[in-house]
């Protein structure tokens, strides 16, 4: 654990992020649990916990400064990415983590229990079947194959008028942007600097045209 903590501290030092001791402990604790469960349940293709810090933790928390609002849903969250790291970074915001696979939701529930994270609600459902009573300030995803699929499958989730889609992408997908439906447009693109991660990362912010 101390090796992971040292690595995490070194990565965070290369960003402008403000991360408390407690938050760092929770992030390392989450990686340790993900590593342990991964051996049995195959939750992520990233096998090395040190790599998980770069590819999963930093890649998620780098987005924390771009979250506007209080209520977020992470669709296709897998083992809780980017939702759990973001919930650790933003304890005053509420996160709903949606995935259709039971083993992933079981892991998330166990992680929330062991790490005592209270601002996350796990949901086992297919995204198109999930009908929330209250809509979301933003829909987050880093797992969707394309932004076109994301906005089409999640169109019922953002708040009317103000809700956003936040897509975590690698290279800026110009072809996907051109294929977006007429009711949706890109309002901003943030280039993300993730320490020690090879390749580009972008946050694409989309909104519904009124």
Coordinates of N, CA and C in Angstrom, one line a residue:
X1 N 0.8 -1.2 0.0 CA 0.0 0.0 0.0 C 0.9 1.3 0.0
X2 N 2.0 1.2 0.7 CA 2.8 2.4 0.8 C 3.4 2.7 -0.5
X3 N 3.8 1.7 -1.3 CA 4.3 1.9 -2.7 C 3.2 2.6 -3.5
X4 N 2.0 2.1 -3.4 CA 0.9 2.7 -4.2 C 0.7 4.2 -3.8
X5 N 0.8 4.4 -2.5 CA 0.6 5.8 -2.0 C 1.7 6.7 -2.5
X6 N 2.9 6.2 -2.5 CA 4.0 7.1 -3.0 C 3.8 7.4 -4.5
X7 N 3.4 6.4 -5.2 CA 3.2 6.6 -6.7 C 2.0 7.6 -6.9
X8 N 0.9 7.4 -6.1 CA -0.2 8.3 -6.3 C 0.2 9.8 -5.9
X9 N 1.0 9.9 -4.8 CA 1.5 11.3 -4.5 C 2.3 11.9 -5.6
X10 N 3.1 11.1 -6.2 CA 4.0 11.6 -7.3 C 3.2 12.0 -8.5
X11 N 2.1 11.2 -8.8 CA 1.3 11.5 -9.9 C 0.5 12.8 -9.7
X12 N -0.1 12.9 -8.5 CA -0.9 14.1 -8.1 C 0.0 15.4 -8.1
X13 N 1.2 15.2 -7.7 CA 2.1 16.4 -7.7 C 2.4 17.0 -9.1
X14 N 2.1 16.2 -10.1 CA 2.2 16.7 -11.5 C 0.9 17.3 -12.1
X15 N -0.1 17.5 -11.2 CA -1.3 18.1 -11.6 C -1.6 19.3 -10.7
X16 N -2.7 20.0 -11.0 CA -3.1 21.2 -10.1 C -4.1 20.7 -9.1
X17 N -4.4 19.4 -9.0 CA -5.5 19.0 -8.2 C -5.1 19.1 -6.7
X18 N -6.2 19.4 -5.9 CA -6.1 19.6 -4.5 C -6.7 18.3 -3.9
X19 N -5.8 17.4 -3.3 CA -6.3 16.1 -2.9 C -5.8 15.9 -1.4
X20 N -6.8 15.8 -0.5 CA -6.5 15.7 0.9 C -5.9 14.3 1.2
X21 N -5.2 14.2 2.4 CA -4.7 12.9 2.9 C -5.8 11.8 2.9
X22 N -6.9 12.2 3.4 CA -8.0 11.2 3.5 C -8.5 10.7 2.1
X23 N -8.5 11.7 1.1 CA -8.9 11.3 -0.2 C -7.9 10.4 -0.9
X24 N -6.6 10.7 -0.6 CA -5.5 9.8 -1.1 C -5.6 8.4 -0.6
X25 N -5.9 8.3 0.7 CA -6.1 7.0 1.4 C -7.2 6.2 0.7
X26 N -8.3 6.9 0.5 CA -9.5 6.2 -0.2 C -9.2 5.8 -1.6
X27 N -8.5 6.6 -2.3 CA -8.1 6.3 -3.7 C -7.2 5.0 -3.8
X28 N -6.2 5.0 -2.9 CA -5.3 3.8 -2.8 C -6.1 2.6 -2.3
X29 N -7.0 2.8 -1.3 CA -7.8 1.7 -0.8 C -8.7 1.1 -1.9
X30 N -9.2 2.0 -2.8 CA -10.0 1.5 -3.9 C -9.2 0.7 -4.9
X31 N -8.0 1.2 -5.2 CA -7.1 0.4 -6.1 C -6.7 -0.9 -5.5
X32 N -6.5 -1.0 -4.2 CA -6.1 -2.3 -3.6 C -7.3 -3.2 -3.7
X33 N -8.5 -2.8 -3.5 CA -9.7 -3.6 -3.6 C -9.9 -4.1 -5.0
X34 N -9.7 -3.2 -6.0 CA -9.9 -3.5 -7.4 C -8.9 -4.6 -7.8
X35 N -7.7 -4.4 -7.3 CA -6.6 -5.4 -7.6 C -7.0 -6.8 -7.1
X36 N -7.5 -6.8 -5.8 CA -7.8 -8.1 -5.2 C -9.0 -8.8 -5.9
X37 N -10.0 -8.0 -6.1 CA -11.2 -8.6 -6.8 C -11.0 -9.0 -8.2
X38 N -10.1 -8.2 -8.9 CA -9.8 -8.4 -10.3 C -9.3 -9.8 -10.6
X39 N -8.5 -10.4 -9.6 CA -8.0 -11.7 -9.8 C -9.0 -12.8 -9.9
X40 N -10.2 -12.6 -9.3 CA -11.3 -13.5 -9.3 C -12.4 -13.2 -10.3
X41 N -12.6 -11.9 -10.4 CA -13.8 -11.4 -11.2 C -13.5 -10.8 -12.5
X42 N -12.2 -10.5 -12.8 CA -11.9 -9.9 -14.1 C -12.6 -8.6 -14.4
X43 N -12.5 -7.7 -13.5 CA -13.2 -6.4 -13.6 C -12.6 -5.4 -14.5
X44 N -11.3 -5.5 -14.7 CA -10.6 -4.6 -15.6 C -9.4 -5.3 -16.3
X45 N -9.1 -4.9 -17.5 CA -8.0 -5.5 -18.2 C -6.6 -5.0 -17.7
X46 N -6.7 -3.9 -16.9 CA -5.4 -3.4 -16.3 C -5.1 -4.3 -15.1
X47 N -4.0 -4.9 -15.1 CA -3.6 -5.9 -14.1 C -2.7 -5.4 -13.0
X48 N -1.9 -4.4 -13.3 CA -0.9 -3.9 -12.4 C -1.5 -2.7 -11.6
X49 N -1.5 -2.8 -10.3 CA -2.1 -1.7 -9.5 C -1.4 -0.3 -9.7
X50 N -0.1 -0.3 -10.0 CA 0.6 0.9 -10.3 C 0.0 1.5 -11.6
X51 N -0.3 0.7 -12.6 CA -0.9 1.1 -13.9 C -2.3 1.6 -13.6
X52 N -3.0 1.0 -12.7 CA -4.4 1.4 -12.4 C -4.4 2.8 -11.9
X53 N -3.4 3.2 -11.1 CA -3.3 4.6 -10.6 C -3.3 5.6 -11.7
X54 N -2.6 5.3 -12.8 CA -2.5 6.2 -14.0 C -3.8 6.1 -14.8
X55 N -4.1 4.8 -15.2 CA -5.1 4.6 -16.3 C -6.5 4.7 -15.7
X56 N -6.7 4.5 -14.4 CA -8.0 4.5 -13.9 C -8.2 5.7 -12.9
X57 N -7.3 5.9 -12.0 CA -7.5 6.9 -10.9 C -7.2 8.3 -11.5
X58 N -6.0 8.6 -12.0 CA -5.7 9.9 -12.5 C -6.6 10.3 -13.7
X59 N -6.9 9.3 -14.5 CA -7.7 9.5 -15.7 C -9.1 9.9 -15.3
X60 N -9.6 9.5 -14.1 CA -10.9 9.8 -13.6 C -10.9 11.1 -12.9
X61 N -10.0 11.3 -11.9 CA -10.0 12.5 -11.0 C -9.6 13.8 -11.7
X62 N -8.9 13.6 -12.9 CA -8.5 14.9 -13.6 C -9.8 15.6 -14.1
X63 N -10.9 14.9 -14.1 CA -12.2 15.5 -14.6 C -12.9 16.3 -13.5
X64 N -12.5 16.0 -12.2 CA -13.2 16.5 -11.1 C -13.5 18.0 -11.1
X65 N -12.5 18.8 -11.6 CA -12.7 20.3 -11.6 C -13.6 20.7 -12.7
X66 N -14.1 19.8 -13.5 CA -15.0 20.2 -14.6 C -16.5 19.9 -14.3
X67 N -16.8 19.4 -13.1 CA -18.1 18.9 -12.8 C -19.0 20.1 -12.3
X68 N -20.0 20.5 -13.0 CA -20.9 21.6 -12.6 C -22.2 20.9 -12.2
X69 N -22.6 21.2 -11.0 CA -23.9 20.7 -10.5 C -23.7 19.8 -9.3
X70 N -24.8 19.1 -8.9 CA -24.8 18.3 -7.7 C -25.0 16.8 -7.9
X71 N -25.6 16.5 -9.1 CA -26.2 15.1 -9.2 C -25.7 14.5 -10.6
X72 N -25.0 13.4 -10.5 CA -24.3 12.9 -11.7 C -24.6 11.4 -11.8
X73 N -24.7 10.9 -13.1 CA -24.8 9.5 -13.3 C -23.7 9.0 -14.2
X74 N -23.0 7.9 -13.8 CA -21.9 7.3 -14.6 C -22.5 6.1 -15.2
X75 N -22.6 6.1 -16.5 CA -23.3 5.0 -17.2 C -22.2 4.1 -17.8
X76 N -22.5 2.8 -17.7 CA -21.4 1.8 -18.0 C -20.2 1.9 -17.2
X77 N -20.5 2.0 -15.9 CA -19.4 2.4 -14.9 C -18.4 1.3 -14.7
X78 N -18.7 0.0 -15.1 CA -17.8 -1.1 -14.9 C -17.6 -1.3 -13.4
X79 N -16.3 -1.3 -13.0 CA -16.0 -1.5 -11.5 C -16.1 -0.1 -10.8
X80 N -16.7 0.9 -11.4 CA -16.9 2.2 -10.7 C -16.0 3.3 -11.2
X81 N -15.8 3.3 -12.5 CA -14.9 4.3 -13.1 C -15.7 5.1 -14.2
X82 N -15.6 6.4 -14.1 CA -14.9 7.2 -13.2 C -15.6 7.6 -11.9
X83 N -16.8 7.0 -11.7 CA -17.6 7.4 -10.6 C -17.1 7.3 -9.2
X84 N -16.4 6.2 -8.8 CA -15.9 6.2 -7.4 C -14.8 7.2 -7.2
X85 N -13.8 7.2 -8.0 CA -12.7 8.3 -7.8 C -13.3 9.7 -7.8
X86 N -14.3 10.0 -8.6 CA -14.9 11.3 -8.6 C -15.7 11.5 -7.4
X87 N -16.4 10.5 -6.9 CA -17.1 10.6 -5.6 C -16.2 10.9 -4.4
X88 N -15.0 10.3 -4.5 CA -14.0 10.5 -3.4 C -13.5 12.0 -3.5
X89 N -13.4 12.5 -4.7 CA -12.9 13.8 -4.9 C -13.9 14.9 -4.6
X90 N -15.2 14.6 -4.8 CA -16.3 15.5 -4.7 C -17.3 15.0 -3.7
X91 N -17.0 15.0 -2.4 CA -17.9 14.4 -1.4 C -19.2 15.2 -1.2
X92 N -19.3 16.4 -1.8 CA -20.5 17.2 -1.7 C -21.4 16.9 -2.8
X93 N -21.0 16.1 -3.8 CA -21.9 15.8 -4.9 C -22.4 14.4 -4.8
X94 N -23.5 14.1 -5.6 CA -24.1 12.8 -5.5 C -23.8 12.1 -6.8
X95 N -23.4 10.8 -6.7 CA -23.1 10.0 -7.9 C -23.9 8.7 -8.0
X96 N -24.5 8.4 -9.1 CA -25.2 7.2 -9.4 C -24.4 6.4 -10.4
X97 N -24.1 5.2 -10.0 CA -23.2 4.3 -10.9 C -24.0 3.2 -11.5
X98 N -24.2 3.2 -12.8 CA -25.0 2.3 -13.5 C -24.3 1.3 -14.3
X99 N -24.6 0.0 -14.1 CA -24.0 -1.1 -14.9 C -24.9 -2.2 -15.0
X100 N -24.9 -3.0 -16.1 CA -25.9 -4.1 -16.2 C -25.3 -5.4 -15.6
X101 N -24.0 -5.4 -15.3 CA -23.4 -6.7 -14.8 C -23.4 -6.8 -13.3
X102 N -24.0 -7.9 -12.8 CA -24.1 -8.0 -11.4 C -22.8 -8.1 -10.6
X103 N -21.8 -8.7 -11.2 CA -20.5 -8.8 -10.5 C -19.8 -7.4 -10.3
X104 N -20.0 -6.5 -11.3 CA -19.5 -5.2 -11.1 C -20.2 -4.4 -10.0
X105 N -21.5 -4.5 -10.0 CA -22.3 -3.8 -9.0 C -22.0 -4.4 -7.6
X106 N -21.8 -5.7 -7.5 CA -21.4 -6.3 -6.2 C -20.1 -5.8 -5.7
X107 N -19.1 -5.6 -6.6 CA -17.8 -5.1 -6.2 C -18.0 -3.6 -5.8
X108 N -18.8 -2.8 -6.5 CA -19.0 -1.4 -6.1 C -19.6 -1.3 -4.7
X109 N -20.6 -2.2 -4.5 CA -21.3 -2.1 -3.1 C -20.3 -2.5 -2.0
X110 N -19.4 -3.5 -2.3 CA -18.4 -3.9 -1.3 C -17.4 -2.7 -1.1
X111 N -17.0 -2.1 -2.2 CA -16.0 -1.0 -2.1 C -16.6 0.2 -1.3
X112 N -17.9 0.5 -1.6 CA -18.5 1.6 -0.8 C -18.6 1.3 0.7
X113 N -18.9 0.0 1.0 CA -19.0 -0.4 2.4 C -17.7 -0.4 3.1
X114 N -16.6 -0.9 2.5 CA -15.3 -1.0 3.1 C -14.7 0.4 3.2
X115 N -14.9 1.2 2.2 CA -14.2 2.5 2.2 C -15.1 3.6 2.8
X116 N -16.4 3.2 3.2 CA -17.3 4.1 3.9 C -17.6 5.4 3.0
X117 N -17.8 5.1 1.7 CA -18.2 6.2 0.8 C -19.7 6.3 0.8
X118 N -20.3 7.5 1.1 CA -21.7 7.6 1.3 C -22.4 8.4 0.2
X119 N -21.7 8.9 -0.8 CA -22.4 9.8 -1.8 C -22.5 9.0 -3.1
X120 N -22.6 7.7 -3.1 CA -22.7 6.9 -4.3 C -23.9 5.9 -4.2
X121 N -24.7 5.8 -5.2 CA -25.8 4.9 -5.3 C -25.5 3.9 -6.5
X122 N -25.3 2.6 -6.2 CA -25.1 1.7 -7.4 C -26.4 1.3 -7.9
X123 N -26.5 1.1 -9.2 CA -27.7 0.7 -9.9 C -27.4 -0.4 -10.9
X124 N -28.0 -1.6 -10.8 CA -27.9 -2.6 -11.8 C -29.0 -2.5 -12.8
X125 N -28.7 -2.1 -14.0 CA -29.8 -1.9 -15.0 C -29.1 -1.7 -16.3
X126 N -29.9 -1.9 -17.4 CA -29.5 -1.5 -18.7 C -29.8 0.0 -18.8
X127 N -29.0 0.8 -19.4 CA -29.2 2.3 -19.3 C -30.5 2.7 -19.9
X128 N -30.9 2.0 -21.0 CA -32.2 2.4 -21.7 C -33.4 2.0 -20.9
X129 N -33.3 1.1 -19.9 CA -34.4 0.7 -19.1 C -34.5 1.5 -17.7
X130 N -33.4 2.3 -17.4 CA -33.4 3.0 -16.2 C -34.2 4.3 -16.3
X131 N -35.2 4.4 -15.5 CA -36.1 5.6 -15.5 C -36.0 6.3 -14.1
X132 N -35.1 7.3 -13.9 CA -34.9 7.9 -12.6 C -36.1 8.8 -12.3
X133 N -36.5 8.9 -11.1 CA -37.5 9.9 -10.7 C -37.0 11.3 -10.9
X134 N -35.7 11.5 -10.6 CA -35.1 12.9 -10.7 C -34.0 12.8 -11.7
X135 N -34.0 13.8 -12.7 CA -32.9 13.7 -13.7 C -31.6 14.2 -13.2
X136 N -30.6 14.2 -14.0 CA -29.2 14.5 -13.6 C -28.6 15.8 -14.2
X137 N -27.7 16.4 -13.4 CA -27.0 17.6 -14.0 C -26.1 17.2 -15.1
X138 N -25.5 16.0 -15.0 CA -24.7 15.5 -16.1 C -24.6 14.0 -16.2
X139 N -24.5 13.5 -17.4 CA -24.3 12.0 -17.6 C -22.8 11.9 -18.0
X140 N -22.2 11.0 -17.2 CA -20.7 10.8 -17.4 C -20.5 9.4 -18.1
X141 N -19.5 9.3 -18.9 CA -19.1 8.0 -19.4 C -17.7 8.0 -19.9
X142 N -17.0 7.0 -19.6 CA -15.7 6.8 -20.3 C -15.7 5.4 -21.0
X143 N -16.8 4.7 -21.0 CA -16.8 3.4 -21.5 C -17.5 3.2 -22.8
X144 N -18.4 4.2 -23.2 CA -19.2 4.0 -24.4 C -18.3 4.0 -25.7
X145 N -18.7 3.1 -26.6 CA -17.9 3.0 -27.8 C -17.9 4.3 -28.6
X146 N -19.1 5.0 -28.6 CA -19.1 6.2 -29.4 C -20.0 7.2 -28.7
X147 N -19.8 8.5 -28.9 CA -20.6 9.5 -28.3 C -22.1 9.5 -28.9
X148 N -22.2 9.0 -30.1 CA -23.5 8.9 -30.8 C -24.3 7.9 -29.9
X149 N -23.8 6.7 -29.6 CA -24.5 5.8 -28.8 C -24.8 6.4 -27.4
X150 N -23.8 7.0 -26.9 CA -24.0 7.6 -25.5 C -25.2 8.5 -25.5
X151 N -25.3 9.5 -26.4 CA -26.4 10.5 -26.3 C -27.7 9.8 -26.7
X152 N -27.7 8.9 -27.6 CA -28.9 8.2 -28.0 C -29.5 7.3 -26.9
X153 N -28.6 6.6 -26.2 CA -29.1 5.7 -25.2 C -29.4 6.4 -23.9
X154 N -28.8 7.6 -23.7 CA -28.9 8.3 -22.4 C -29.7 9.6 -22.5
X155 N -30.4 9.7 -23.6 CA -31.0 11.0 -23.9 C -32.1 11.4 -22.8
X156 N -32.6 10.4 -22.1 CA -33.7 10.6 -21.1 C -33.1 10.9 -19.7
X157 N -31.8 11.0 -19.5 CA -31.2 11.1 -18.2 C -30.9 12.5 -17.8
X158 N -30.4 13.4 -18.6 CA -30.0 14.8 -18.2 C -31.3 15.6 -17.9
X159 N -31.1 16.6 -17.0 CA -32.1 17.5 -16.7 C -32.5 18.3 -17.9
X160 N -33.8 18.6 -18.1 CA -34.3 19.4 -19.2 C -33.7 20.8 -19.2
X161 N -33.1 21.2 -20.3 CA -32.6 22.6 -20.4 C -31.2 22.8 -19.9
X162 N -30.8 22.1 -18.8 CA -29.5 22.4 -18.2 C -28.5 21.2 -18.2
X163 N -29.1 20.0 -18.4 CA -28.3 18.8 -18.2 C -27.3 18.6 -19.3
X164 N -26.1 18.0 -19.0 CA -25.1 17.9 -20.0 C -24.7 16.4 -20.1
X165 N -24.0 16.1 -21.2 CA -23.3 14.8 -21.4 C -21.8 15.1 -21.3
X166 N -21.1 14.3 -20.5 CA -19.6 14.4 -20.4 C -19.0 13.1 -20.8
X167 N -18.3 13.2 -22.0 CA -17.7 12.0 -22.5 C -16.2 12.1 -22.4
X168 N -15.6 11.1 -21.7 CA -14.2 11.0 -21.5 C -13.6 10.2 -22.7
X169 N -12.8 10.8 -23.5 CA -12.4 10.2 -24.8 C -10.8 10.3 -24.8
X170 N -10.3 9.5 -25.8 CA -8.9 9.6 -26.1 C -8.6 10.7 -27.1
X171 N -8.3 10.3 -28.3 CA -8.1 11.3 -29.4 C -9.5 12.0 -29.6
X172 N -9.4 13.2 -30.0 CA -10.7 14.0 -30.2 C -11.4 13.3 -31.4
X173 N -12.6 12.7 -31.2 CA -13.2 12.0 -32.3 C -14.1 12.8 -33.2
X174 N -13.4 13.4 -34.1 CA -14.1 14.4 -35.0 C -15.2 13.7 -35.8
X175 N -15.0 12.4 -36.2 CA -16.0 11.7 -37.0 C -17.3 11.5 -36.1
X176 N -17.1 11.2 -34.8 CA -18.2 11.0 -33.9 C -19.0 12.3 -33.8
X177 N -18.3 13.4 -33.7 CA -18.9 14.7 -33.5 C -19.8 15.0 -34.7
X178 N -19.3 14.7 -35.9 CA -20.0 14.9 -37.1 C -21.3 14.1 -37.2
X179 N -21.3 12.9 -36.5 CA -22.4 12.0 -36.6 C -23.5 12.2 -35.5
X180 N -23.3 13.2 -34.7 CA -24.2 13.4 -33.6 C -25.6 13.8 -34.1
X181 N -26.6 13.4 -33.4 CA -28.0 13.7 -33.9 C -28.2 15.2 -33.8
X182 N -29.2 15.7 -34.5 CA -29.5 17.1 -34.7 C -29.8 17.8 -33.3
X183 N -30.4 17.0 -32.4 CA -30.8 17.7 -31.1 C -29.6 17.9 -30.1
X184 N -28.4 17.5 -30.5 CA -27.3 17.5 -29.6 C -26.1 18.2 -30.2
X185 N -25.4 19.0 -29.4 CA -24.2 19.6 -29.9 C -23.1 19.7 -28.9
X186 N -21.9 19.8 -29.4 CA -20.7 19.9 -28.5 C -20.6 21.4 -28.1
X187 N -20.6 21.6 -26.8 CA -20.5 23.0 -26.2 C -19.1 23.3 -25.8
X188 N -18.3 22.3 -25.5 CA -16.9 22.5 -25.1 C -16.1 21.3 -25.2
X189 N -14.8 21.4 -25.4 CA -13.8 20.3 -25.4 C -12.7 20.7 -24.5
X190 N -12.4 19.9 -23.5 CA -11.2 20.2 -22.6 C -10.1 19.1 -22.9
X191 N -9.0 19.6 -23.2 CA -7.8 18.7 -23.3 C -7.3 18.4 -21.9
X192 N -7.2 17.1 -21.6 CA -6.8 16.7 -20.2 C -5.4 16.3 -20.2
X193 N -4.7 16.7 -19.2 CA -3.3 16.3 -19.0 C -3.2 15.2 -17.9
X194 N -3.1 14.0 -18.3 CA -3.0 12.9 -17.3 C -1.5 12.4 -17.2
X195 N -0.9 12.7 -16.1 CA 0.5 12.3 -15.9 C 0.8 10.9 -16.3
X196 N 1.8 10.6 -17.0 CA 2.3 9.3 -17.4 C 1.4 8.5 -18.2
X197 N 0.3 9.1 -18.7 CA -0.6 8.3 -19.6 C -0.2 8.6 -21.1
X198 N 0.0 7.5 -21.8 CA 0.4 7.7 -23.2 C -0.9 8.0 -24.0
X199 N -0.7 8.9 -25.0 CA -1.9 9.3 -25.8 C -2.7 10.4 -25.3
X200 N -3.5 11.0 -26.1 CA -4.3 12.1 -25.8 C -5.5 11.7 -24.9
X201 N -6.0 12.7 -24.1 CA -7.3 12.5 -23.4 C -8.1 13.8 -23.5
X202 N -9.3 13.7 -23.8 CA -10.2 14.8 -23.9 C -11.5 14.6 -23.1
X203 N -12.0 15.7 -22.6 CA -13.4 15.7 -22.1 C -14.3 16.4 -23.1
X204 N -15.2 15.7 -23.6 CA -16.1 16.4 -24.6 C -17.5 16.7 -23.9
X205 N -17.8 17.9 -23.8 CA -19.1 18.3 -23.2 C -20.1 18.6 -24.2
X206 N -21.3 17.9 -24.1 CA -22.3 18.0 -25.0 C -23.6 18.4 -24.3
X207 N -24.4 19.2 -25.1 CA -25.7 19.6 -24.5 C -26.8 19.4 -25.5
X208 N -28.0 19.4 -25.0 CA -29.2 19.3 -25.9 C -29.6 20.7 -26.4
X209 N -29.8 20.8 -27.7 CA -30.2 22.1 -28.3 C -31.7 22.3 -27.9
X210 N -32.0 23.5 -27.5 CA -33.4 23.7 -27.1 C -34.3 23.9 -28.3

